[in-house]
Each structure stands twice: as structure tokens, then as C-alpha cells.
CSV table of C-alpha atoms and ligand atoms in Angstrom, one decimal:
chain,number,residue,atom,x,y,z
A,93,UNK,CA,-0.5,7.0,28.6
A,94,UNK,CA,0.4,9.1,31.4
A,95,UNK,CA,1.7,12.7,30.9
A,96,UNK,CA,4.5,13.6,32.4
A,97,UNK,CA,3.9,16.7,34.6
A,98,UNK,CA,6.8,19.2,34.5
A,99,UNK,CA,6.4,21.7,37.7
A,100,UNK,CA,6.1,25.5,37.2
A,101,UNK,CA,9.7,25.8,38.1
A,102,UNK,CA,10.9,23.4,35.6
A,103,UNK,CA,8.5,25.0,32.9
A,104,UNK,CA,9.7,28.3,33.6
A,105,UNK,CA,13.5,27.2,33.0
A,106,UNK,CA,13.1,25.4,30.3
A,107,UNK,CA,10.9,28.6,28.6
A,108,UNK,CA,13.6,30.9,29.9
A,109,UNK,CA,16.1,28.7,28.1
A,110,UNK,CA,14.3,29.0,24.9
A,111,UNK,CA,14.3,32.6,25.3
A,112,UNK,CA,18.0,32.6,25.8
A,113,UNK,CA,18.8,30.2,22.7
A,114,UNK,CA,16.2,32.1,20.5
A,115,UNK,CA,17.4,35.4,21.0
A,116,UNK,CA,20.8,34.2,20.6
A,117,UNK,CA,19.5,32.9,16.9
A,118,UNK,CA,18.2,36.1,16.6
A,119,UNK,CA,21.1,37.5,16.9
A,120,UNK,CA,23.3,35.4,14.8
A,121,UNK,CA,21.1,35.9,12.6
A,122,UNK,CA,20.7,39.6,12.1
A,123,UNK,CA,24.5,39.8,11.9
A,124,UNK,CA,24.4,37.6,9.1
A,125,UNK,CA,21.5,39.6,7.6
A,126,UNK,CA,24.1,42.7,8.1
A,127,UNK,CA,26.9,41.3,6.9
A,128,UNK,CA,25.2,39.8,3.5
A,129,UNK,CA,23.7,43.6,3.0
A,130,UNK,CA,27.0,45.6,4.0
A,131,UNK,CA,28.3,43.0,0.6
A,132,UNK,CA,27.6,42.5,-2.4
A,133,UNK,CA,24.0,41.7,-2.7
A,134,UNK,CA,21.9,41.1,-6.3
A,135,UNK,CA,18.4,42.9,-7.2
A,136,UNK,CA,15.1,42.3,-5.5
A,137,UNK,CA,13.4,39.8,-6.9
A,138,UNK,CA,10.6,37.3,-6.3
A,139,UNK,CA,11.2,33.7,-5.0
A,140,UNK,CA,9.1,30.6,-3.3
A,141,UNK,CA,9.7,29.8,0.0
A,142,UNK,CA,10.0,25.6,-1.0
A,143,UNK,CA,11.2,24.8,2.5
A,144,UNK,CA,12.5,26.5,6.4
A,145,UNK,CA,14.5,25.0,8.7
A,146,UNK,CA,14.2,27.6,12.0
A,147,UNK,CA,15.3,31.1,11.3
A,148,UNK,CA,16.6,30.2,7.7
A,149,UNK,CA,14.2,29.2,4.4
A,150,UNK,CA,15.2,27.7,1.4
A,151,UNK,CA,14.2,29.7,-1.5
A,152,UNK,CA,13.5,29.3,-5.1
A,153,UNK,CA,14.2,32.1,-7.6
A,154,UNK,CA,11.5,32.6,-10.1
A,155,UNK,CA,13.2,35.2,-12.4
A,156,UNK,CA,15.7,36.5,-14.8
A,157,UNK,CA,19.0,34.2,-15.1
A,158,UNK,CA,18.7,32.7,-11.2
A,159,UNK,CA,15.7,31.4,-11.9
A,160,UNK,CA,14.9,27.9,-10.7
A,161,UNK,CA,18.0,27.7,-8.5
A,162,UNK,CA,17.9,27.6,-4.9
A,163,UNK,CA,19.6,29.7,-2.2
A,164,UNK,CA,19.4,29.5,1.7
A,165,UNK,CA,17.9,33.0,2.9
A,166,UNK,CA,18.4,35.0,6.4
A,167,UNK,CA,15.5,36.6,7.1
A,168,UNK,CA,15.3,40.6,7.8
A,169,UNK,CA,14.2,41.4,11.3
A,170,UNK,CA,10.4,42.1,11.9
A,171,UNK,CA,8.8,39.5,9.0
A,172,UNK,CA,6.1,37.8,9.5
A,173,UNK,CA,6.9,33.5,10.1
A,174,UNK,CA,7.1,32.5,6.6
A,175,UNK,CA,6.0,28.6,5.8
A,176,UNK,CA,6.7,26.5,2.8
A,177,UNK,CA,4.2,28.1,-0.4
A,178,UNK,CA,5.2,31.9,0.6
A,179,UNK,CA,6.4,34.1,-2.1
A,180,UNK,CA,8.5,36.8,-1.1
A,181,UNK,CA,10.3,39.1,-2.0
A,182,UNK,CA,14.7,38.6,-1.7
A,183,UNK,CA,18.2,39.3,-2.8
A,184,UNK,CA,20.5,36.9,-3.8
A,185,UNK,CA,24.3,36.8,-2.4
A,186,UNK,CA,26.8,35.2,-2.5
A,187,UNK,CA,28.2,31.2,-2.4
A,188,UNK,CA,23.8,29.9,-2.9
A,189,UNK,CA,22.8,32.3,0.2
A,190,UNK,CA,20.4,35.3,0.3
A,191,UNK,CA,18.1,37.8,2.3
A,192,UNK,CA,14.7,37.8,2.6
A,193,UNK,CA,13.1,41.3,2.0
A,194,UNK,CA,9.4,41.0,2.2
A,195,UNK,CA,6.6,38.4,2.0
A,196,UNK,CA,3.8,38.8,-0.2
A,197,UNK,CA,0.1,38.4,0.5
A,198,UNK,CA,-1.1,34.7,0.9
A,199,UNK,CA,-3.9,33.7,-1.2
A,200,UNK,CA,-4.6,30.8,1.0
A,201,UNK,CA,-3.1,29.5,4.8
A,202,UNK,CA,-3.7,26.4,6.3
A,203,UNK,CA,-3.0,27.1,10.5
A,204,UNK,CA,-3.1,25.1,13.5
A,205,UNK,CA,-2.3,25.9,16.8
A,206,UNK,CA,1.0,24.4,18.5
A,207,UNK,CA,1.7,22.6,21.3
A,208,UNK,CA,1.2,25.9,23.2
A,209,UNK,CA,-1.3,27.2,21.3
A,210,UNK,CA,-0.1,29.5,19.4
A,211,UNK,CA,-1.9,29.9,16.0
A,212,UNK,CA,1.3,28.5,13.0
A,213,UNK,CA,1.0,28.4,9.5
A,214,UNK,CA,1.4,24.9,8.1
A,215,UNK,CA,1.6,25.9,4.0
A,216,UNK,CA,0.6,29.3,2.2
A,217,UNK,CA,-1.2,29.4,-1.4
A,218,UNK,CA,-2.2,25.7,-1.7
A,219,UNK,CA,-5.4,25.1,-3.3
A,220,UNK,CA,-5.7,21.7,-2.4
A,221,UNK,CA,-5.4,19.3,0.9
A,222,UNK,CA,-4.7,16.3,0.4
A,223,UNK,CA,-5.7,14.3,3.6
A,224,UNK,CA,-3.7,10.9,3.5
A,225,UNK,CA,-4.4,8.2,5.9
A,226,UNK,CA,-4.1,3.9,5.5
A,227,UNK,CA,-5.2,0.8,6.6
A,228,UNK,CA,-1.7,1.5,9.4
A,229,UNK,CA,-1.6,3.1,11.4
A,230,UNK,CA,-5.3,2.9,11.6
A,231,UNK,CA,-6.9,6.1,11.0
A,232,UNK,CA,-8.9,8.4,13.5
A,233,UNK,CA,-12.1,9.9,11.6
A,234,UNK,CA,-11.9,12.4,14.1
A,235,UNK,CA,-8.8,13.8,13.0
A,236,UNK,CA,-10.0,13.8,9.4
A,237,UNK,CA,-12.9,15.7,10.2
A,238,UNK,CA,-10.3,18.6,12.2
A,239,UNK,CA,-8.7,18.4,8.8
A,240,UNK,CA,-12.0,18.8,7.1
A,241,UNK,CA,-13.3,21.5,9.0
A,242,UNK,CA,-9.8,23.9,8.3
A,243,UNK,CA,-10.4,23.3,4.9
A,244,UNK,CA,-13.2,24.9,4.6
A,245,UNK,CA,-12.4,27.3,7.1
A,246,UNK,CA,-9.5,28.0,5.0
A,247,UNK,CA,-11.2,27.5,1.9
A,248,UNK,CA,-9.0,25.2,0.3
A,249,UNK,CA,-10.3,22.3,-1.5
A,250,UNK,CA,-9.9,19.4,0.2
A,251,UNK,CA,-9.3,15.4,-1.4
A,252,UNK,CA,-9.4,12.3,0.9
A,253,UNK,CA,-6.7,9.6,0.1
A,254,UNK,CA,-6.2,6.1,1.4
A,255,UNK,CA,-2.9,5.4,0.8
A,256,UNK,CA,-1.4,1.3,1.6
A,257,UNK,CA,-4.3,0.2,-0.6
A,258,UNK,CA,-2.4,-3.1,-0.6
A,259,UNK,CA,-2.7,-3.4,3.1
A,260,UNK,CA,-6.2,-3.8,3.1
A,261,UNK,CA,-7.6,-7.5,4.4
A,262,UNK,CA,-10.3,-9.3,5.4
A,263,UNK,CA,-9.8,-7.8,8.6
A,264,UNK,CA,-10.0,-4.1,8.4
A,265,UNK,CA,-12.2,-4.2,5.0
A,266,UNK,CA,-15.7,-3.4,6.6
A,267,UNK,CA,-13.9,-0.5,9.0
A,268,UNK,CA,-12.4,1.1,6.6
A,269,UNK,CA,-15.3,0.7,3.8
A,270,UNK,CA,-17.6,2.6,6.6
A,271,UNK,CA,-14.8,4.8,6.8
A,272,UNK,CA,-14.7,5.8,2.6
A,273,UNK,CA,-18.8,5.8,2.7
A,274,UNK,CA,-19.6,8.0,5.1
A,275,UNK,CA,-16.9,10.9,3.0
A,276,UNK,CA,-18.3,9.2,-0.1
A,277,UNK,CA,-22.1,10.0,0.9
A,278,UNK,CA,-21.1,13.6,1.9
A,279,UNK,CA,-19.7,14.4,-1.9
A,280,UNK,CA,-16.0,14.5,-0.9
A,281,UNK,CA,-13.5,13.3,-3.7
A,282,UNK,CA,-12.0,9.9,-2.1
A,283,UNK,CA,-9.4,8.0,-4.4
A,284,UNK,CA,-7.7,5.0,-2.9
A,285,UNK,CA,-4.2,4.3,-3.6
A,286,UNK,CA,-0.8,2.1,-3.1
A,287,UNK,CA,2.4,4.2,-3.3
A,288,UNK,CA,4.5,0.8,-2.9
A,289,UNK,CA,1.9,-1.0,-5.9
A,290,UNK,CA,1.1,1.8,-8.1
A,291,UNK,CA,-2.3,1.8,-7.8
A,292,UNK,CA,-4.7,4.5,-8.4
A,293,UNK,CA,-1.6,6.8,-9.1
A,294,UNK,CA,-2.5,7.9,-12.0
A,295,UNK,CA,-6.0,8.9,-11.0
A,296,UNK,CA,-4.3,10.7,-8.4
A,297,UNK,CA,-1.3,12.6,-10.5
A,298,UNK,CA,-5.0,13.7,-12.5
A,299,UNK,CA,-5.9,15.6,-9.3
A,300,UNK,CA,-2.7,17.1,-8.7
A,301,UNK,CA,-1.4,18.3,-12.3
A,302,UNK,CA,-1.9,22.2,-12.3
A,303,UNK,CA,-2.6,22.7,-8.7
A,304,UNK,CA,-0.9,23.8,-5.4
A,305,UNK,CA,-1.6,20.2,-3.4
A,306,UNK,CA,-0.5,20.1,0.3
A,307,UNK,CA,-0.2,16.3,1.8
A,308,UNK,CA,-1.0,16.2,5.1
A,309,UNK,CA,-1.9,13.5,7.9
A,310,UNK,CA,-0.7,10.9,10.6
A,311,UNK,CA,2.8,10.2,11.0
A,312,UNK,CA,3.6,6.9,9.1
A,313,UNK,CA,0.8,7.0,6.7
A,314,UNK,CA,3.1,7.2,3.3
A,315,UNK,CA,3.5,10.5,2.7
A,316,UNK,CA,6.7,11.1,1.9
A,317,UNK,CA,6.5,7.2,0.1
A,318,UNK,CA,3.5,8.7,-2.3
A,319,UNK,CA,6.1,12.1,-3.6
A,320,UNK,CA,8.4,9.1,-4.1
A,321,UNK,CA,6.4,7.3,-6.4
A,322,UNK,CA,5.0,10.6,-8.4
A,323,UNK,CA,8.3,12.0,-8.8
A,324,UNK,CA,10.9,9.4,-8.5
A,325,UNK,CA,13.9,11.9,-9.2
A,326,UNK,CA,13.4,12.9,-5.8
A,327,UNK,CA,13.8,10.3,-3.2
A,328,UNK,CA,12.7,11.9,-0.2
A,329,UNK,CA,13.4,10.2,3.0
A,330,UNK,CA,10.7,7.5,4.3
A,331,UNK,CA,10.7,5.8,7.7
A,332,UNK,CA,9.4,2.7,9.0
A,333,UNK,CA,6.3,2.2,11.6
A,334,UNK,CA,7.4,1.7,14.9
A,335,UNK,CA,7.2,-2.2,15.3
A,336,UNK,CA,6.1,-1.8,18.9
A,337,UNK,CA,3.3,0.9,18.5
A,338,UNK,CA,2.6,0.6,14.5
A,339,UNK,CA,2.4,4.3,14.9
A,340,UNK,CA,4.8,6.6,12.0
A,341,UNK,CA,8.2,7.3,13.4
A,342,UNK,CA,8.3,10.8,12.3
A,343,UNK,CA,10.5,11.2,9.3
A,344,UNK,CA,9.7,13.9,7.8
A,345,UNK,CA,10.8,17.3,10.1
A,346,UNK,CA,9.8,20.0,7.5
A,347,UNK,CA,7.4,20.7,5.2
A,348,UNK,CA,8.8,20.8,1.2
A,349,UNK,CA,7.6,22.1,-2.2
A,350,UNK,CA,8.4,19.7,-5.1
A,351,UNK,CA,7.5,20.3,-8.6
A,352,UNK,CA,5.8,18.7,-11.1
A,353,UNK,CA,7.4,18.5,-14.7
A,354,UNK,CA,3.9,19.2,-16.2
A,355,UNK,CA,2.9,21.8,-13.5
A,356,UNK,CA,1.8,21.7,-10.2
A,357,UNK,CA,3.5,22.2,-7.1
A,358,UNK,CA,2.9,19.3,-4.3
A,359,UNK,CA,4.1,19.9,-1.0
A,360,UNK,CA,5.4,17.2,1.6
A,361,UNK,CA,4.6,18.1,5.6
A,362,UNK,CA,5.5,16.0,8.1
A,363,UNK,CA,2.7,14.2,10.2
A,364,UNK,CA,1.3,15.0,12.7
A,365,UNK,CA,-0.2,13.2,16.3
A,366,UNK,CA,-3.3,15.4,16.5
A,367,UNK,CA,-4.6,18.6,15.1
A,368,UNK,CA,-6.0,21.3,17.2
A,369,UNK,CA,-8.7,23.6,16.5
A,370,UNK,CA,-8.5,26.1,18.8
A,371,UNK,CA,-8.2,29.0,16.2
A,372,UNK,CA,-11.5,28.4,14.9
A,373,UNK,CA,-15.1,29.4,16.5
A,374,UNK,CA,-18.0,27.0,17.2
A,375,UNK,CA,-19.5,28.5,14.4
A,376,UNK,CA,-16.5,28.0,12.3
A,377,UNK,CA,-16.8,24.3,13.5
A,378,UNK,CA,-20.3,24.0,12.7
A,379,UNK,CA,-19.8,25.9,9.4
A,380,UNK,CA,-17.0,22.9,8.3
A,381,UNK,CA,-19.4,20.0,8.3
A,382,UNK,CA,-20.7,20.6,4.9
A,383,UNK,CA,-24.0,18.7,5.5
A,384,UNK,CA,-24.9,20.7,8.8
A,385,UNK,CA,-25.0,23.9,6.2
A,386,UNK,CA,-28.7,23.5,5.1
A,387,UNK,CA,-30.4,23.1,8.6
A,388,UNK,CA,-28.2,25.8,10.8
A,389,UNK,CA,-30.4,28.8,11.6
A,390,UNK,CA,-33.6,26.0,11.5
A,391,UNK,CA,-33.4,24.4,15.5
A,392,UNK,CA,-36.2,25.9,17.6
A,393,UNK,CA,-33.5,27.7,19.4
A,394,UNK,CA,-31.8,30.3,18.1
A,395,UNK,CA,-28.6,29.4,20.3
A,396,UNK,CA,-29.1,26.0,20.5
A,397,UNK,CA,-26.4,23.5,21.3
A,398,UNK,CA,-27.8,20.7,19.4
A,399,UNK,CA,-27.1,18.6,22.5
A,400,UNK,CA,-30.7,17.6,23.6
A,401,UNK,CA,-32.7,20.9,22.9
A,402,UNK,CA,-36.0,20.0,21.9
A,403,UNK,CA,-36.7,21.1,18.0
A,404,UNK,CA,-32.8,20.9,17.4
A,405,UNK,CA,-32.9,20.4,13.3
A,406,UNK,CA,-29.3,18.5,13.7
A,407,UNK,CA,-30.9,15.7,16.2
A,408,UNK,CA,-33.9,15.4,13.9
A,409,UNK,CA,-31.6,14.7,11.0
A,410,UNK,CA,-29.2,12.2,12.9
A,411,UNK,CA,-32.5,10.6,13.9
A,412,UNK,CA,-33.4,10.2,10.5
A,413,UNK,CA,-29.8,9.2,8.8
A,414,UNK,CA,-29.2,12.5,7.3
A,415,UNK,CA,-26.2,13.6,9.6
A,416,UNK,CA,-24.0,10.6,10.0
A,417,UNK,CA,-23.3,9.9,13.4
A,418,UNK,CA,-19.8,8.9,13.3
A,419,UNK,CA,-19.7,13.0,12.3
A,420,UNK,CA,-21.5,13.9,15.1
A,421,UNK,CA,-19.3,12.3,17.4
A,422,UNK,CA,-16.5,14.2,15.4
A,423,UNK,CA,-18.4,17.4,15.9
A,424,UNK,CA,-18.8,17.3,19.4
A,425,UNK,CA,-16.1,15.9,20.0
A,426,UNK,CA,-13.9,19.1,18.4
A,427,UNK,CA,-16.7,21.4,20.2
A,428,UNK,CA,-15.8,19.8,23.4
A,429,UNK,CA,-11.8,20.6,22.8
A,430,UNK,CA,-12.6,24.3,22.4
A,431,UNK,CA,-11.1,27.0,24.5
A,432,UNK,CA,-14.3,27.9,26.8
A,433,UNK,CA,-14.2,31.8,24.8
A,434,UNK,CA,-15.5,29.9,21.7
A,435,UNK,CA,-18.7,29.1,23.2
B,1366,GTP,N1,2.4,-1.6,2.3
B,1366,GTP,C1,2.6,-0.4,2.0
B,1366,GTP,N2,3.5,0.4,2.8
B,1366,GTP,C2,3.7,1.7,2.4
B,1366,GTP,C3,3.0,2.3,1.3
B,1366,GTP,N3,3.4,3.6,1.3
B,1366,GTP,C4,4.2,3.8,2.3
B,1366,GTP,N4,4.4,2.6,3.0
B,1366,GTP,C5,5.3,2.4,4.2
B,1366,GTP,O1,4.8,3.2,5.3
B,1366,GTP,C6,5.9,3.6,6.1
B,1366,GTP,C7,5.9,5.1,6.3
B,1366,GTP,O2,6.1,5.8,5.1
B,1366,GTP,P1,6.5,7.3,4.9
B,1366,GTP,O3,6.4,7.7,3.5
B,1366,GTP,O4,7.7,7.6,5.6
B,1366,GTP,O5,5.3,8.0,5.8
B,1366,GTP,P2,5.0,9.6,6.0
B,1366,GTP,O6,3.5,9.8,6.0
B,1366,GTP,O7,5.8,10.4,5.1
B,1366,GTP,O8,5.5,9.7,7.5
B,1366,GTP,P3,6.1,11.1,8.3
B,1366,GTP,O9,7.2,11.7,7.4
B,1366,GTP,O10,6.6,10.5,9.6
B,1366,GTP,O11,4.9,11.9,8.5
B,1366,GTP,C8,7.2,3.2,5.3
B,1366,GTP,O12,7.6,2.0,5.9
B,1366,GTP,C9,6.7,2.9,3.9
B,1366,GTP,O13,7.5,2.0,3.2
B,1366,GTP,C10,2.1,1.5,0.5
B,1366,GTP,O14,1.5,1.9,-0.4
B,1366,GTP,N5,2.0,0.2,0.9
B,1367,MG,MG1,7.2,11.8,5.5
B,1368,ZN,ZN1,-29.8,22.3,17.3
């Protein structure tokens, strides 16, 4: 599909326009923030960030009589972007609405650059991703492997999940089996699932019972359908595939943290159409395919590119079916899209 190209002079409006509109937010904003703290604000306490729309989050108290409401927060000039999974620090006001004080420290953060590359947090403190894809809109290994390789640059565990499980034929069986093996072979947790047929749910409510799970993946792939189904109280919204392109239509616009009666926190994110890596280095790359971890340091080279040195450990092991080589394309593939500083 052909890009449009916008010129430099229509780029540089439409960024000066953006400027103009975000420090007009800012602004609204700050007189809010005043105007709440000239008032009649509560105590400090802490809270969890369980969703943000722009300048404003939605935030959950976690103490004393508040606790488990939820109030809309301003934020206080000069913090940090705050994502879904933040605790913070805030006072509540008046009518359900509040200011944000301080964040605190992140245990975990899963990033990825935006359209313009600037580095975003996607969720803070999750300890596991949970990478969804189906049968449609037909997965890209490639983009599971991105997803792979910021999981373990983040450290956060990671669990694979085909979702649509129901959708599976004839057709797309031996694809999508090659698919499951080759995470299978490389000691990944893979469940497969049908959010619509209640398959494999409860295996999958086992993984997610005590833990901070992110979902993540393509647009369309059931998401948002899958929190239905574990917690049908909630009734998020769910959008069809686009009949023309079979692609996800986008439903979901922010990311949000829903409880689980028995514990555990699962948080919804809305999909996605690719997922850059420029924040991480080619080592960083290399480092997030687990089974490239034994022979780095071994190639004859000490800066080798594994591209055709000779004595390159990762060529001898693709030659001999240790490396996958659906990975391998995935790996060079993400090394190709790095900024040239990485190399
Ligand atoms: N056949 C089948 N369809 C499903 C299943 N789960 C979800 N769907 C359908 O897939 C479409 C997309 O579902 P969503 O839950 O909105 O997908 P999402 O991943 O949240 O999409 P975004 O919010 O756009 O990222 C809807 O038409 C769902 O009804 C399933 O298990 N089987
Ligand atoms: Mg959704
Ligand atoms: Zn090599």
C-alpha cells in the first residue's frame, strides 16, 4: 500500500498544531490542578493507575475508607507519562476527581517506540505478557518474536496464546501447527484457546490467577472478547474484522486494568499494526532469542554479523536444525529495522 507522503510544509503545520493544542491541554489542565489544590483536597495516598485517556488517568484507591473506588486524576506538572499498572501517589477531591502527586518506581515496563519514535510505556508492573494472536487475522511470527524479544528485554515472563481455537480448519491447520512448534520446541508456554467456545479457559485463568498479566497483540485477535469471557461482569467493548481486509478494526483505544475476584490484575491494551524495536540494541536483539544465548561469544569473529562469516556458531546451528529458521528470518529481519547507531 502506498504511503501517503505529507511535504515538510504540511508536517511542520500539522506538528505546530499539535504544539498549539497540547499546550493548550497543558494549560487547562494545570488550572484544574490549581483549582482542585486551592479546594478542599483529601490526604496523600496510594492508588493504581487502571486506565489514561490523554492528560487525565483513572485511578484506583488502595487505602483507608476510598479504597477500591475510582476517581479521574489531573496530573501535577513535571510527572513522568504514567501508563495503565503505575502506582502513584494522589489526593482525592471532590465529585470522583483527584490529583496526581507522584509516581512510584516501576518494577517492570514494557516500551515501544511510537509512530515517531519516541520510546512510550505500554503497562508498568506486569509480570506477565500475554501474546494473543488467531487463526484471523493471520498471525505474523515476526511480530511475535518483537514481542518476545521485549520480554526478555524487559524481563517479564512471557505466555503465547492462540485465541479463535474454533477457527481453526483444514486449511490453516499445518501453518499454524508450524507456528505453535517452533515456540513449543523453544520451551515457551503456548495454551490454545476459544474465548467465543470456552476452550482452554480454564487452563488459561490457571496462568493468570495471582499475577499482573498484560494482553497484547494484533488488532482483531480477541482481546478484549477473552476479558469478556474471564470476567463476564465486565463487558468490555469488542469489534468486528473488517470484512474487506479481515484485519481488527481497532476497538480498543486504551489500555485497562481489570481485576480478578481471586487475585490477579489482567490488563486489556489495544492492538497494535506493528511493533518497533528501535529502543533496544543489536545485542539486546540477539540477547531476546532465548536459544541464540548458549552459542553468542562462540563465532570465530568476535564482531561477527552471523550473516555469512565463516565459523559463525549461529549459521552452524541453523545448518544443523538447532536455530529455527523461521527465527532467523525474524532476527534479521528486526536487525535490519534498527536505527543504523545500533549496529
Ligand atoms: N470465532 C471466534 N471469534 C472470536 C473469538 N474471540 C473473539 N472473536 C471475534 O474477533 C473479533 C475481534 O474481537 P475483539 O475482542 O474486539 O479483538 P481485540 O483483540 O480486542 O481487538 P482490538 O481491541 O482492536 O485490539 C470480534 O468479532 C470477536 O467476536 C473466538 O474465540 N472465536
Ligand atoms: Mg480490544
Ligand atoms: Zn556469528
Amino acid at each position: 500500500m502506498a504511503k501517503r507522503q505529507l511535504n515538510r510544509r504540511q508536517n511542520w503545520r500539522i506538528e505546530k498544531i499539535q504544539g498549539e493544542r497540547a499546550a493548550r491541554a497543558a494549560k487547562r489542565e494545570s488550572s484544574a490542578v490549581e483549582a482542585l489544590e486551592g479546594g478542599d483536597l483529601g490526604p496523600e495516598q496510594t492508588g493504581l493507575v487502571i486506565a489514561h485517556f490523554g492528560v487525565q488517568v483513572e485511578v484506583e484507591a488502595r487505602e483507608g475508607e476510598l479504597a477500591g473506588q475510582v476517581f479521574r486524576c489531573h496530573l501535577r506538572a513535571n510527572l513522568p507519562a504514567l501508563v495503565t499498572g503505575d502506582q502513584v501517589v494522589w489526593r482525592p477531591g471532590n465529585q470522583g476527581i483527584g490529583v496526581i502527586v507522584a509516581q512510584l518506581p516501576r518494577h517492570t515496563e514494557l516500551c515501544r517506540p511510537d509512530s515517531r519514535g519516541q520510546l512510550k510505556p505500554v503497562a508498568a508492573n506486569v509480570d506477565m505478557i500475554v501474546i494473543v494472536f488467531a487463526p484471523l487475522p493471520e498471525p505474523h511470527a515476526n511480530l511475535i518474536d518483537r514481542y518476545l524479544v521485549a520480554a526478555e528485554h524487559a524481563g517479564i515472563r512471557p505466555l503465547l496464546l492462540l485465541n479463535k481455537f474454533d477457527l481453526i480448519d483444514e486449511q490453516n491447520a499445518p501453518a499454524l501447527n508450524a507456528l505453535l512448534a517452533v515456540y513449543r520446541q523453544l520451551g515457551y508456554p503456548v495454551l490454545e484457546v476459544s474465548a467465543h467456545h470456552g476452550n482452554g479457559m480454564e487452563q488459561l485463568q490457571a496462568q493468570l490467577d495471582g499475577r499482573i498479566s498484560v494482553f497484547v497483540g494484533q488488532s482483531g485477535v480477541g482481546k478484549s472478547s477473552l476479558v469478556n469471557s474471564l470476567l463476564p461482569e465486565v463487558e468490555t467493548r469488542v469489534g468486528p474484522l473488517s470484512e474487506l481486509s479481515g484485519q481488527g478494526t481497532h476497538t480498543t483505544t486504551t489500555a485497562r486494568l481489570f481485576h480478578f475476584p481471586g487475585g490477579g490484575e489482567l490488563i486489556d491494551s489495544p492492538g497494535i499494526r506493528e511493533f518497533g524495536l528501535g529502543h533496544v540494541s543489536r545485542a539486546d536483539v540477539e540477547a531476546g532469542f532465548i536459544e541464540f544465548n548458549d552459542l553468542l561469544g562462540t563465532c570465530r569473529f568476535r564482531d561477527c554479523k552471523h550473516d555469512r562469516e565463516p565459523g559463525c556458531a549461529l549459521l552452524k546451528a541453523l545448518e544443523d536444525g538447532r536455530i529455527q529458521q523461521q527465527r532467523m528470518n525474524s532476527y534479521r529481519s528486526i536487525i535490519a529495522s534498527l536505527p543504523d547507531s545500533s549496529y
